[in-house]
Protein backbone atom coordinates (compact mmCIF):
# COMPACT_ATOMS: atom_id res chain seq x y z
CA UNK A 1 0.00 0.00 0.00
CA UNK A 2 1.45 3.27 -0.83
CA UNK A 3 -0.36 6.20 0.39
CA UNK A 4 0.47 9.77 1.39
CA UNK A 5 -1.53 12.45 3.51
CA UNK A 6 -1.90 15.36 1.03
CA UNK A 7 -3.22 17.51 3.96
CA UNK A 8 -6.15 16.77 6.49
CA UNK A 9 -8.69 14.84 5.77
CA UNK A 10 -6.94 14.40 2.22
CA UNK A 11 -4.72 11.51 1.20
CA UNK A 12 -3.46 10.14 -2.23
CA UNK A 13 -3.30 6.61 -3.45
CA UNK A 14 0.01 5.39 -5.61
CA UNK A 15 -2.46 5.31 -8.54
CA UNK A 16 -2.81 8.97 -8.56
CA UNK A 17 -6.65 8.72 -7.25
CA UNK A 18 -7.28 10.92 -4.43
CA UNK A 19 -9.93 10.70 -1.67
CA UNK A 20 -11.01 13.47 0.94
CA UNK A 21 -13.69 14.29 3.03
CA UNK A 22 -16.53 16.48 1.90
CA UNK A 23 -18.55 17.67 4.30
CA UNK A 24 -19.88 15.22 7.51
CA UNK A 25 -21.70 12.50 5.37
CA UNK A 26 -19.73 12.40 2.13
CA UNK A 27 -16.40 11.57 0.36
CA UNK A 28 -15.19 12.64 -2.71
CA UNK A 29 -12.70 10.58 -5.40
CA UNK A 30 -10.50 12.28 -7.39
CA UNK A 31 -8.90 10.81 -10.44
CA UNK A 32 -7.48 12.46 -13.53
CA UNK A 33 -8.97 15.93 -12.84
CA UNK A 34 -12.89 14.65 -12.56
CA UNK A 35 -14.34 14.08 -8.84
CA UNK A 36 -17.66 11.46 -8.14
CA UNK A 37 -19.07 12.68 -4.68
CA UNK A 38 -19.58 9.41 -2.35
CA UNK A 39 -22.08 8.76 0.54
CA UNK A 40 -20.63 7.85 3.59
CA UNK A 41 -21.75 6.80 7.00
CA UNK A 42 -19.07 7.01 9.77
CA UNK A 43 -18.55 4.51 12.17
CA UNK A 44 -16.45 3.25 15.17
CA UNK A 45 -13.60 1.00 13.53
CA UNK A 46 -15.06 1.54 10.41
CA UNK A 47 -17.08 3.39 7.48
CA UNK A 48 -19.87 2.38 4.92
CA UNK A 49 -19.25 4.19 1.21
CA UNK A 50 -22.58 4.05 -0.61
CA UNK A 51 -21.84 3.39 -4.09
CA UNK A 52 -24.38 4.25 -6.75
CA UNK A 53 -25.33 1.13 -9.06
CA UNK A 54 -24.22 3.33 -12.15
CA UNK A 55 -20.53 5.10 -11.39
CA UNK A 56 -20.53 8.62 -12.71
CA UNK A 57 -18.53 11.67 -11.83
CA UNK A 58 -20.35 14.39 -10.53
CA UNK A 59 -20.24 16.28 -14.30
CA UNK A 60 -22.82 12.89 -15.21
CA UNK A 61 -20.08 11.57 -17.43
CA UNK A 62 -19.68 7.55 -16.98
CA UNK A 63 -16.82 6.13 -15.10
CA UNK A 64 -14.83 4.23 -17.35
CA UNK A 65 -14.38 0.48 -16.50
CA UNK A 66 -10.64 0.56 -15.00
CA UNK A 67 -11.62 3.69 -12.82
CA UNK A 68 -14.47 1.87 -12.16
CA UNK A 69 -12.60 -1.59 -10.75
CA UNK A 70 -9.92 1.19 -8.62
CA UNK A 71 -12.65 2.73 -6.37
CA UNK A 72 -12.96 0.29 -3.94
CA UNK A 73 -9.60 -1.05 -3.60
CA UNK A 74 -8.34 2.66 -3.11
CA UNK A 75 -10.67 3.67 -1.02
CA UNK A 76 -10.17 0.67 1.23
CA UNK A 77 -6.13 1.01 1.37
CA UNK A 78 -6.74 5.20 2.22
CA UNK A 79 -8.86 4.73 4.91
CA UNK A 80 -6.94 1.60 6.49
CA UNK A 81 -4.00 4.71 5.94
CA UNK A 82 -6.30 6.68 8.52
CA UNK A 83 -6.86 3.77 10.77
CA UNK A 84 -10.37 2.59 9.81
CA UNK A 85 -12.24 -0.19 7.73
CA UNK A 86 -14.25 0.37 4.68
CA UNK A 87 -17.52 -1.25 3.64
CA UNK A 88 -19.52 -0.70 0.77
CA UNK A 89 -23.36 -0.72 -0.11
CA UNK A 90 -25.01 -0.23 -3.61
CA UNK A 91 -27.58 2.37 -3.86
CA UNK A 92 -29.95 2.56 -6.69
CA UNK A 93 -31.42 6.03 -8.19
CA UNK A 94 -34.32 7.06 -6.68
């Protein structure tokens, strides 16, 4: 795992893909210039990431299939980098 603290609340993965806190119940990912904002619940020892069924970045372009298979495995080795476990749920549009 190779990750590095950018600033608070704001680390980066080897892979270039960064991951920071926005706001109390939300992440965002950062790859290649475009951000997708992420629902999170915070918990003791660990966090749930609420993944949409569809990946987009927040401009509504699609996430492209290698992006796509990164998310989780970068956001897991960040926030074991800050201490805690990761856990993910799909969400489907309302």
């Amino acid at each position: 795992m190779s990750v590095r603290e950018l600033r608070s609340q704001e680390a980066q993965h080897d892979s270039g893909a960064i991951l920071r806190s926005h706001g109390k119940e939300a992440v965002q990912f950062e790859l290649d210039g475009k951000v997708m904002t992420l629902g999170v619940e915070r918990g003791v020892g660990g966090d749930v990431f609420y993944l949409p069924v569809v990946l987009r970045w927040d401009d509504g372009s699609p996430v492209e299939d290698p992006t796509a298979a990164l998310l989780r495995p970068v956001i897991e080795e960040i926030n074991a980098f800050w201490g805690s476990g990761s856990e993910f749920r799909e969400v489907r549009p309302e």
